[in-house]
Amino acid sequence: MEIAELRSCKLIVGSGLTAGLAANLLCDVHELSLSFLPFAKFSSMPEILPRRAFFDALELSRAEEAAVISKVSTSAREVVWNDGNVSAQRSLESTDDFFIYDKGLLASWLLDRAIQRGVHAIKSHAQSSTIQEECKNFDAVLDCRGAGAVAKDPGYTIRQETLSSTYCTYAIIKRPKSMSNDHLVFWSVLNEYGLQRTFFAMPCGTELTSVGGSYCEGDQLDITALLDMMCSLGYPLTPSDVKLTANVAPHRFSCSHSHPKIIPLGDAARSTCPLTEYGVMSALSQLLQLRGDNGLLPSVIRRPASSQIDPHIPVELFL
């Protein structure tokens, strides 16, 4: 839908980066309200984006940019990647080329900035599974709730585009003293059939760590095998240490809503492959086009080419 077709009074629904970016990029051309969860939870895992393209789209001064980078920096300080017999270590500070950030802190900064610029904030105590009722009060609803909420909304049609290129089994554990609280550590290995696996240990909060393994189609990894592997890497874990387990397969899909006033944005519109694309940059490009500007170049949205199967590794820092 072109920006010219949209009317002026719009509601943004969501608490994450896409909602915050929408509020900041569109507030100069529309009257906006933003409905968000004040205590939304975010992964504390560091994330990475191409720095110039991101901040140029927000039209920040270099002084503002530097202040934001400092304010939303991640608590993790280093990343270590053990690839076969080769080990390399990198700082998790932003570089001239890449912006490294804490997702929750950046979302909070975007929200605060949008409010300062005149966006009306509406604190929501619960996120409804459907937003169609909101269309009665607004000319358009910009749905930034993400893929999980869209999957539960009966108004959406979901079309799967491709199967996942990467699979992950992980567990949240109480961090043992032998594990670092500010280092991300990865181990890339081959299983007995010659298939690549990458295991990881990533702090998430003050007392917990996420341990897991990424693997390709045709391979399998259960929690028992994961804990055995962590033990062989020097971290003896038992099932009693595990607080939560999950399996993830990020399939690519696109979504559309039956109501003409509801416009899905970001992951609510189209999921991206975390191995090959920056999801935030894809959403940013969509928002620029919604505003009437040119979208981002495909080269800015694509992650650097890599044979790695684990999307958590900031491979950009090792090239």
CSV table of C-alpha atoms in Angstrom, one decimal, residues 35-154:
chain,number,residue,atom,x,y,z
A,35,SER,CA,0.2,0.8,21.8
A,36,PHE,CA,3.0,-1.1,23.5
A,37,LEU,CA,3.7,-3.4,26.4
A,38,PRO,CA,5.7,-1.5,29.0
A,39,PHE,CA,7.3,-4.6,30.4
A,40,ALA,CA,8.0,-6.5,27.1
A,41,LYS,CA,10.8,-9.0,27.4
A,42,PHE,CA,13.7,-9.1,24.9
A,43,SER,CA,16.6,-11.4,24.3
A,44,SER,CA,19.8,-10.0,25.8
A,45,MET,CA,21.9,-11.6,23.0
A,46,PRO,CA,24.0,-8.9,21.2
A,47,GLU,CA,22.7,-8.1,17.7
A,48,ILE,CA,24.6,-6.5,14.8
A,49,LEU,CA,23.6,-4.2,11.9
A,50,PRO,CA,25.4,-2.3,9.2
A,51,ARG,CA,26.0,1.0,11.0
A,52,ARG,CA,25.9,3.7,8.3
A,53,ALA,CA,22.7,2.5,6.6
A,54,PHE,CA,20.9,2.2,9.9
A,55,PHE,CA,21.7,5.6,11.3
A,56,ASP,CA,21.5,7.4,8.0
A,57,ALA,CA,17.9,6.2,7.7
A,58,LEU,CA,17.1,7.6,11.2
A,59,GLU,CA,18.8,10.9,10.1
A,60,LEU,CA,20.7,11.3,13.3
A,61,SER,CA,23.6,13.7,13.7
A,62,ARG,CA,27.0,12.0,14.4
A,63,ALA,CA,26.9,13.2,18.0
A,64,GLU,CA,23.4,11.7,18.5
A,65,GLU,CA,24.6,8.5,16.9
A,66,ALA,CA,27.6,8.2,19.2
A,67,ALA,CA,25.4,8.8,22.2
A,68,VAL,CA,22.9,6.1,21.2
A,69,ILE,CA,25.7,3.6,20.6
A,70,SER,CA,27.0,4.2,24.1
A,71,LYS,CA,23.5,4.0,25.7
A,72,VAL,CA,22.4,0.7,24.0
A,73,SER,CA,25.7,-1.2,24.1
A,74,THR,CA,25.5,-4.8,25.1
A,75,SER,CA,26.6,-6.2,28.5
A,76,ALA,CA,28.6,-8.9,26.7
A,77,ARG,CA,32.1,-7.8,26.0
A,78,GLU,CA,33.7,-10.4,23.8
A,79,VAL,CA,32.9,-13.2,21.3
A,80,VAL,CA,35.1,-16.3,21.0
A,81,TRP,CA,34.7,-18.5,17.9
A,82,ASN,CA,36.4,-21.9,18.0
A,83,ASP,CA,36.2,-23.3,14.4
A,84,GLY,CA,37.9,-26.6,14.3
A,85,ASN,CA,41.5,-26.1,15.5
A,86,VAL,CA,41.3,-22.3,15.0
A,87,SER,CA,40.2,-20.0,17.8
A,88,ALA,CA,39.5,-16.2,17.3
A,89,GLN,CA,38.3,-13.5,19.7
A,90,ARG,CA,36.6,-10.2,18.9
A,91,SER,CA,35.3,-7.2,20.9
A,92,LEU,CA,31.5,-6.7,20.9
A,93,GLU,CA,31.9,-2.9,20.7
A,94,SER,CA,30.4,-1.2,17.6
A,95,THR,CA,32.9,-0.5,14.8
A,96,ASP,CA,32.9,2.0,12.0
A,97,ASP,CA,31.1,-0.6,9.8
A,98,PHE,CA,28.8,-2.3,12.3
A,99,PHE,CA,26.4,-1.3,15.1
A,100,ILE,CA,26.3,-3.8,17.9
A,101,TYR,CA,23.5,-3.4,20.4
A,102,ASP,CA,21.2,-4.7,23.1
A,103,LYS,CA,17.7,-5.2,21.6
A,104,GLY,CA,15.8,-4.2,24.7
A,105,LEU,CA,17.8,-1.1,25.2
A,106,LEU,CA,17.5,0.0,21.6
A,107,ALA,CA,13.7,-0.6,21.6
A,108,SER,CA,13.4,1.5,24.8
A,109,TRP,CA,15.5,4.3,23.3
A,110,LEU,CA,13.4,4.3,20.1
A,111,LEU,CA,10.2,4.5,22.2
A,112,ASP,CA,11.5,7.4,24.3
A,113,ARG,CA,12.6,9.3,21.2
A,114,ALA,CA,9.2,8.8,19.5
A,115,ILE,CA,7.4,10.1,22.5
A,116,GLN,CA,9.6,13.2,22.6
A,117,ARG,CA,8.8,13.8,19.0
A,118,GLY,CA,5.0,13.8,19.7
A,119,VAL,CA,3.9,10.2,19.3
A,120,HIS,CA,1.0,9.4,21.7
A,121,ALA,CA,2.0,6.4,23.8
A,122,ILE,CA,-0.6,3.9,25.0
A,123,LYS,CA,0.5,1.4,27.6
A,124,SER,CA,-1.1,-2.0,27.1
A,125,HIS,CA,-1.3,-4.5,29.9
A,126,ALA,CA,-1.9,-7.5,27.5
A,127,GLN,CA,-1.4,-8.0,23.8
A,128,SER,CA,-4.6,-9.2,22.2
A,129,SER,CA,-4.5,-12.0,19.7
A,130,THR,CA,-6.4,-9.8,17.2
A,131,ILE,CA,-6.2,-6.1,16.4
A,132,GLN,CA,-9.2,-5.8,14.1
A,133,GLU,CA,-11.2,-3.9,16.7
A,134,GLU,CA,-8.6,-1.1,16.6
A,135,CYS,CA,-9.7,-0.2,13.1
A,136,LYS,CA,-12.8,1.5,14.4
A,137,ASN,CA,-10.8,4.2,16.0
A,138,PHE,CA,-8.0,4.7,13.4
A,139,ASP,CA,-7.6,5.1,9.7
A,140,ALA,CA,-4.9,2.5,9.6
A,141,VAL,CA,-3.3,0.0,12.0
A,142,LEU,CA,0.4,-0.7,11.6
A,143,ASP,CA,0.9,-4.2,13.0
A,144,CYS,CA,4.4,-4.6,14.4
A,145,ARG,CA,3.6,-7.4,16.9
A,146,GLY,CA,5.9,-9.9,15.2
A,147,ALA,CA,5.6,-13.4,13.8
A,148,GLY,CA,4.4,-15.1,17.0
A,149,ALA,CA,1.4,-12.8,17.4
A,150,VAL,CA,0.5,-13.0,13.8
A,151,ALA,CA,0.4,-16.8,13.9
A,152,LYS,CA,-2.3,-16.6,16.6
A,153,ASP,CA,-4.4,-13.9,14.8
A,154,PRO,CA,-7.3,-15.5,12.9
